XYZ file of C-alpha atoms in Angstrom:
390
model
C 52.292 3.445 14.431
C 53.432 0.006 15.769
C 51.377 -2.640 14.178
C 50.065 -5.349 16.941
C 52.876 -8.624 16.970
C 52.209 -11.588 18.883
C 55.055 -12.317 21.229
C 55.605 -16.193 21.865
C 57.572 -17.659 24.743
C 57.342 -21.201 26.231
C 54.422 -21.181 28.890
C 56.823 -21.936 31.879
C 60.467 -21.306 31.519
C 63.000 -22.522 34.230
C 66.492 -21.580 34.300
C 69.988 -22.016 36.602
C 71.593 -24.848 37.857
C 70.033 -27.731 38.997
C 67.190 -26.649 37.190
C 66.658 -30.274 35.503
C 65.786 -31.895 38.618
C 62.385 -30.171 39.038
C 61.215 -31.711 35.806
C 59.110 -34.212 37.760
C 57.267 -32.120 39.820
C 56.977 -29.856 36.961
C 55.171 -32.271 34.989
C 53.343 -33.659 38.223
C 51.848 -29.864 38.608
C 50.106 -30.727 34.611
C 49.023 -34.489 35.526
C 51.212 -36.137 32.454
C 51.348 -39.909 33.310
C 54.268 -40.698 30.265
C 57.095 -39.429 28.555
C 58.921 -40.240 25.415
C 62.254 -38.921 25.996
C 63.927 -38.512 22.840
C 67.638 -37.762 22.599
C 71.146 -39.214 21.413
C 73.570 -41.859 22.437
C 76.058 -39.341 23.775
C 73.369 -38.303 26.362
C 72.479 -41.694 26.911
C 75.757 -42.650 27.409
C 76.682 -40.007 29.419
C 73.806 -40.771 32.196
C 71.621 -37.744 31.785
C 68.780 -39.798 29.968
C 68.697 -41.855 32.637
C 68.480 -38.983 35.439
C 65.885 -37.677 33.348
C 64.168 -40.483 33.693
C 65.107 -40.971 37.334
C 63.544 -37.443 38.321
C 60.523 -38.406 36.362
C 60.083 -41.751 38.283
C 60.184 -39.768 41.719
C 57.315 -37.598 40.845
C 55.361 -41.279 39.726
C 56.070 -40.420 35.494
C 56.854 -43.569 33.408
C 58.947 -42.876 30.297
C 60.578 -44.480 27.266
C 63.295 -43.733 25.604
C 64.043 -42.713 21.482
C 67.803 -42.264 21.427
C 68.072 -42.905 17.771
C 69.128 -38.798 16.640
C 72.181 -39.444 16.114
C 73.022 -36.399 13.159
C 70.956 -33.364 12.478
C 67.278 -34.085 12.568
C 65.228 -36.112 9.344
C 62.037 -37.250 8.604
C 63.505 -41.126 9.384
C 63.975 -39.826 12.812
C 60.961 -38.210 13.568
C 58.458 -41.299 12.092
C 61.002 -43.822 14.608
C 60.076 -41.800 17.388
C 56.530 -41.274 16.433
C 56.096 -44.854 16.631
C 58.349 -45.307 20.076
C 55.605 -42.713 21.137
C 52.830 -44.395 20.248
C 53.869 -47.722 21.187
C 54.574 -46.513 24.573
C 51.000 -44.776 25.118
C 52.735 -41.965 26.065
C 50.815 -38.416 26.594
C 53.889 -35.970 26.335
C 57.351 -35.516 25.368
C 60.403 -34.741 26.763
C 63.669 -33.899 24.908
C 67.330 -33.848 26.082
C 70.009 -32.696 23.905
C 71.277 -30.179 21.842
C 68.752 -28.457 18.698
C 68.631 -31.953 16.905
C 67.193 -33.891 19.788
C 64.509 -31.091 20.472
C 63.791 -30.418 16.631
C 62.923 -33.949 16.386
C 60.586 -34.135 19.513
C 58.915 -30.873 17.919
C 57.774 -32.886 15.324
C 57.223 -35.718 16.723
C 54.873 -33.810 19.344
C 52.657 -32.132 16.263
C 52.225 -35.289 14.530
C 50.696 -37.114 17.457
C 47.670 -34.744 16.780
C 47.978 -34.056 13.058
C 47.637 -36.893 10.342
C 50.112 -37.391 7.401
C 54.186 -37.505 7.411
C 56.758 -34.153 8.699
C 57.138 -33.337 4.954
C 53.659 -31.602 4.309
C 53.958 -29.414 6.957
C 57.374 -27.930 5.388
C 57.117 -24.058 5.074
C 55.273 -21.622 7.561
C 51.559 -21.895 9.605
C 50.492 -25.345 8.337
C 50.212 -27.211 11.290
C 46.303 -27.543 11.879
C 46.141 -28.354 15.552
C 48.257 -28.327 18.778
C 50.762 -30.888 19.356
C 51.358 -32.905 22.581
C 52.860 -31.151 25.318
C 56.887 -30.614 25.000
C 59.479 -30.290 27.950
C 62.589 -29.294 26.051
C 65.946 -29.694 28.235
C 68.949 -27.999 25.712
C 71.963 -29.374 26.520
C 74.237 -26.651 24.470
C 73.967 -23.062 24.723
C 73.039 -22.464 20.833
C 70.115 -23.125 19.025
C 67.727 -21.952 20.990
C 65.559 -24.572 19.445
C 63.613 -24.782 23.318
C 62.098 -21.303 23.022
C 61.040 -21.362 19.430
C 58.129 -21.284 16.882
C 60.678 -23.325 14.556
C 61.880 -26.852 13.772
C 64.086 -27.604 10.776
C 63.902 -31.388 9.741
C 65.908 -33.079 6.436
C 64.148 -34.687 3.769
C 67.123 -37.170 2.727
C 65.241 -37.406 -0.504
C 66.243 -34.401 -1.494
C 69.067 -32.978 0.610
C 66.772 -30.291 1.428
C 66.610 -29.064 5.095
C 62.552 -28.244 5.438
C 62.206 -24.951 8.116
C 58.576 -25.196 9.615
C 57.188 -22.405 11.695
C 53.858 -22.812 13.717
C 53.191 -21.412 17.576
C 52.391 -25.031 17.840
C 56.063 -25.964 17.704
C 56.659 -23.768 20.932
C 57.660 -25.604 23.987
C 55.382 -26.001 26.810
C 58.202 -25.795 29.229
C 61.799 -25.149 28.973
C 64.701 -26.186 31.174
C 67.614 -24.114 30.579
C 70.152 -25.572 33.133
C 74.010 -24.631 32.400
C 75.366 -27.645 34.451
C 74.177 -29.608 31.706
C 76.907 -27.909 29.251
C 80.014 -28.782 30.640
C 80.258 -31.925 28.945
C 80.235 -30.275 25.573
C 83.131 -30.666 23.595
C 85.114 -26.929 22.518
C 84.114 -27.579 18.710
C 80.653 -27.979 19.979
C 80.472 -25.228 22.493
C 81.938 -22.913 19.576
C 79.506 -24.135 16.831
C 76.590 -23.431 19.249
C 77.643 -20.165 20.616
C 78.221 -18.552 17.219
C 74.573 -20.455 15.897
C 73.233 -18.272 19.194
C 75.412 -14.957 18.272
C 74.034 -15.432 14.542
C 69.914 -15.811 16.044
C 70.690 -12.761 17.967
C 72.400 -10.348 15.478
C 69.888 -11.612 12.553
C 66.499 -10.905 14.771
C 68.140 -7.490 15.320
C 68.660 -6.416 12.113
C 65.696 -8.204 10.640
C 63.009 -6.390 9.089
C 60.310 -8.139 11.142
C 62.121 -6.841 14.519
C 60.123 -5.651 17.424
C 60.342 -3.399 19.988
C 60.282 -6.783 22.605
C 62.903 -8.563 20.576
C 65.696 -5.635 20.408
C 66.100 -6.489 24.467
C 66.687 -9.732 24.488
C 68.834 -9.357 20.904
C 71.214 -6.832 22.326
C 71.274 -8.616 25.994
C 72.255 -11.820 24.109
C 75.070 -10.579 21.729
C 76.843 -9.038 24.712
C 76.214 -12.157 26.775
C 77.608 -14.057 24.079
C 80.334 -11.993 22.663
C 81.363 -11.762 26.638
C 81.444 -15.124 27.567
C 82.173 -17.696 24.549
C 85.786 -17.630 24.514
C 85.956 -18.093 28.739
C 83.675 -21.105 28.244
C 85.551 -22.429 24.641
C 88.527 -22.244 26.720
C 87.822 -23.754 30.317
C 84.609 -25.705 30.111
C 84.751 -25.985 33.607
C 83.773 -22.253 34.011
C 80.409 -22.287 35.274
C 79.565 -18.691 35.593
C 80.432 -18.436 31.267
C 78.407 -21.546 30.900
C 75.722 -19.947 32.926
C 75.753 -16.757 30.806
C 75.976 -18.087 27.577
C 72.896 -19.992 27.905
C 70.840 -17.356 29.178
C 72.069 -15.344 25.942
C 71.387 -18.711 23.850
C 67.652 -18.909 25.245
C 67.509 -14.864 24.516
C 68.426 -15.017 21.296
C 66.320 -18.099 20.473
C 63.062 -15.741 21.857
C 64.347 -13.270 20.047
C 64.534 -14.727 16.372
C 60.923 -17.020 17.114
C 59.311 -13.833 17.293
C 61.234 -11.833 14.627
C 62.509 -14.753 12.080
C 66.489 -14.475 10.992
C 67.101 -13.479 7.828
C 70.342 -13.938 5.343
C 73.186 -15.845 6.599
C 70.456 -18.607 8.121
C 69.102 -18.798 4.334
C 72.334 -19.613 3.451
C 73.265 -21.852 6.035
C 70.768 -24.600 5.439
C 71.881 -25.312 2.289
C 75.140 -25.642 3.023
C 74.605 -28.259 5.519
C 72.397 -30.144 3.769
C 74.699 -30.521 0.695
C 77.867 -31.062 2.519
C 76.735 -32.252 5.841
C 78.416 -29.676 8.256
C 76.979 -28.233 11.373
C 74.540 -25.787 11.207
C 76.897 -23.288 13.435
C 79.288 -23.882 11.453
C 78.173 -22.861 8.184
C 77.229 -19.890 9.889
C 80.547 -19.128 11.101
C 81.841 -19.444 7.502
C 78.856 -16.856 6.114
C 78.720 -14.634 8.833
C 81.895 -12.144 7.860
C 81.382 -11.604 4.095
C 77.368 -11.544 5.018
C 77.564 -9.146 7.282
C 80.026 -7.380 5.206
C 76.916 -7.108 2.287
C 74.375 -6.485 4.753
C 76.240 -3.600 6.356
C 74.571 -0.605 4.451
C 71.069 -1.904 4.483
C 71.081 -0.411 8.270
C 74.364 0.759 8.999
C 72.993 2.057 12.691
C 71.706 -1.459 13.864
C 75.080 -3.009 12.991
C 77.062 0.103 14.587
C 75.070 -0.897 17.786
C 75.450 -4.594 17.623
C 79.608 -3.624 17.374
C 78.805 -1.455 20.438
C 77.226 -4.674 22.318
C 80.011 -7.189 20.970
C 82.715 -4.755 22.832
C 84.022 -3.103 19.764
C 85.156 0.878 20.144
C 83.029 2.809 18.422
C 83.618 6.576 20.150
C 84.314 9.024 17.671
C 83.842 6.645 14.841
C 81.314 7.579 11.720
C 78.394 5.059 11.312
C 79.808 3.086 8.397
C 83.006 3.187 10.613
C 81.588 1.757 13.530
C 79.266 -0.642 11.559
C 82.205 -2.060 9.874
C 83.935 -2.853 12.895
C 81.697 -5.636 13.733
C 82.898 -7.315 10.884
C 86.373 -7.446 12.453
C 84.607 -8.721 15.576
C 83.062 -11.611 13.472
C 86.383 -12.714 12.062
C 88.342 -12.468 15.401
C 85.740 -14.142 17.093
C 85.496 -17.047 14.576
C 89.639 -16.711 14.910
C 89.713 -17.005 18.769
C 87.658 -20.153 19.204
C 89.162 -21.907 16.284
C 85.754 -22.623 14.130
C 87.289 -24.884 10.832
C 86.446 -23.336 7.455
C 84.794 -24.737 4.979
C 88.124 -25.041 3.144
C 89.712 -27.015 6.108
C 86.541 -29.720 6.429
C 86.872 -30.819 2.634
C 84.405 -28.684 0.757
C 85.959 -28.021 -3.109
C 85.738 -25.120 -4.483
C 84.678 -26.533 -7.430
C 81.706 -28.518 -5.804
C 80.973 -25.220 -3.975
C 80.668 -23.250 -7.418
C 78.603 -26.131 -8.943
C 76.221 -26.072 -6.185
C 75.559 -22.413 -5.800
C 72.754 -21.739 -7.916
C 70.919 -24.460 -6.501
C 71.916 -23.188 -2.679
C 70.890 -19.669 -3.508
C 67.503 -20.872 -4.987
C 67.234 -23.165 -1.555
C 67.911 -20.094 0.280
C 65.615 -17.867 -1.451
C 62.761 -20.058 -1.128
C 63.246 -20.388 3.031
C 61.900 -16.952 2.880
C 65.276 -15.973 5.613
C 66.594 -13.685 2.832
C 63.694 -11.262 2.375
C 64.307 -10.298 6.589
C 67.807 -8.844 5.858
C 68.467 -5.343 5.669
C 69.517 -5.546 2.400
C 67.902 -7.670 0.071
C 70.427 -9.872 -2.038
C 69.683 -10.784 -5.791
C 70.387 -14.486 -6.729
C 73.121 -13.739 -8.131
C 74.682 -11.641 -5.258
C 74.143 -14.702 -3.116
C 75.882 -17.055 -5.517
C 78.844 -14.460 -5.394
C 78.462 -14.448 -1.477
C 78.629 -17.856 -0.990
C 82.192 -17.806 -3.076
C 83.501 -15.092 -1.679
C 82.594 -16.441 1.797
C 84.548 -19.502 0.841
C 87.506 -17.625 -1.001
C 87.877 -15.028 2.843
C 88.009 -17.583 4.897
């Protein structure tokens, strides 16, 4: 028997293009009176703050304006816009940008109503009381950070990158509009995709899976695995930008409500140490990962290489498992993700840093979801031999 799962989802979710410019009368509908907006200078400087803020103004919203994210999300980030927010007597908040813009707002939202600093609320179901409302607006097709139960916020004290989980953290509303990813540069539309690809195929083989989830997981691998080269290659093509963010959003249900599991335990301490983008770190795991993971539910895997295209008629189970592994490593081939090898990180470092990665990894709780459950040791190995394939 099915035990009973909650299944979270923002409350309102709008998606296509143009889909931005009904924020105002979305947040009209709700009577908010200000917004902190809180994004980056590339969105700033690239005018979509400001028609943000413009569509707000139509409806009669005031706003103001944190623009200070400019790397992956910390605690410095989220206390300046805490501030901004409550300097501006603002009552909700709105956040444009890609997952470090809206992992910041998260947090900023759930301290307006809880006391203390980001750090105490590291780990999962801490957060005592609803946050202020949260309009995310994702500006990549990748971390799915706008439909999510999750923010993950660096503690520059200690290099660590802190993974909190509440259904506070969920979005009121989301605004999934693909005209807003054209801008995005091909390393950036490649990081995100495969970040998207990795939510999907982790929530699918994750023990914590549910019947709900396995849609949108298999709908978003094949939306991804379909459509990320055509919009890495022509940024202009809106029907690819279109589909890969409905599979981002998909996938970024799909893992809120069924967790990821090994290569995202991995990840995070990869880019906290050597300061890489969370996509790709998970680009440079995902092969020799997947590869490990492969017999813990060779079946799942055989029917994620079935969504990602890969011929699997006539094939044995193991056969067709293993031939999303090739699909991984073309993939990651195609759209030209860097290694770890060709951004700097020594081997050396790598080796010296393992232990201390694996223990990180272990202790986000990601690793118990996989299939197969990895010693310490077999994750110190997998994070060479990740490094050594590549």
């Amino acid at each position: 028997m099915m035990p009973p799962r909650a299944f979270l989802m923002p409350a309102q979710v709008l998606i296509g293009s143009g889909a931005v410019e009904q924020i105002g009368a979305e947040c009209q509908k709700r009577g908010w009176k200000k917004a902190l907006i809180v994004s980056d200078k590339i969105m700033l400087g690239l005018g979509l703050v400001g028609k943000v803020e413009q569509y707000l103004a139509e409806s009669g919203i005031a706003s103001t304006v944190y623009a200070g994210v400019n790397t992956e999300p910390v605690v410095e980030y989220v206390q300046e816009g805490l501030q901004t927010y409550r300097e501006g007597n603002c009552d909700f908040v709105v956040a444009v940008g890609g997952g470090s813009p809206i992992d910041t707002a998260k947090a900023i939202a759930v301290l307006v109503t809880n006391s203390g600093s980001i750090e105490q609320y590291k780990g999962i179901g801490k957060i005592a009381a609803p946050g202020v409302p949260v309009v995310a607006i994702p500006t990549t097709a990748g971390t799915g950070s706008e439909a999510t139960v999750y923010t993950v916020i660096t503690d520059q004290k200690t290099d660590v990158k802190m993974l909190i989980g509440s259904p506070y953290l969920m979005p009121t509303i989301a605004i999934v509009d693909p005209m807003l990813t054209v801008s995005s540069p091909q390393s950036v539309t490649a990081a995100t995709g495969v970040d998207a690809l990795v939510h999907a195929i982790e929530a699918y083989v994750s023990v914590r899976r549910q019947p709900m989830t396995d849609i949108f997981c298999l709908s978003a691998i094949r939306l991804i695995s379909q459509n990320i080269r055509q919009a890495w290659a022509n940024g202009n093509n809106i029907e690819a930008r279109e589909q890969m963010m409905l599979g981002a959003f998909q996938a970024g249900v799909a893992f809120s409500n069924s967790s990821v599991a090994l290569v995202h335990g991995m990840s995070r301490p990869i880019g906290a140490h050597f300061h890489i983008a969370h996509g790709v770190s998970n680009a440079a795991l995902l092969a020799a990962v997947t590869e490990f993971s492969l017999i813990g539910d060779p079946v799942r895997y055989a029917q994620i290489a079935e969504a990602m295209g890969e011929p699997i008629q006539g094939l044995s189970i193991m056969e067709a498992a293993d031939r999303v592994v090739h699909a991984i490593r073309r993939l990651v081939s195609d759209i030209r993700i860097p290694s770890l090898k060709q951004l700097g990180v020594e081997r050396e470092r790598l080796i010296e840093l393992a232990p201390s990665m694996a223990d990180a990894a272990i202790d986000s709780g990601s690793p118990a979801n996989n299939p197969r459950k990895p010693t310490r040791q077999e994750i110190i190995d997998l994070y060479i031999k990740a490094y050594d394939q590549e």
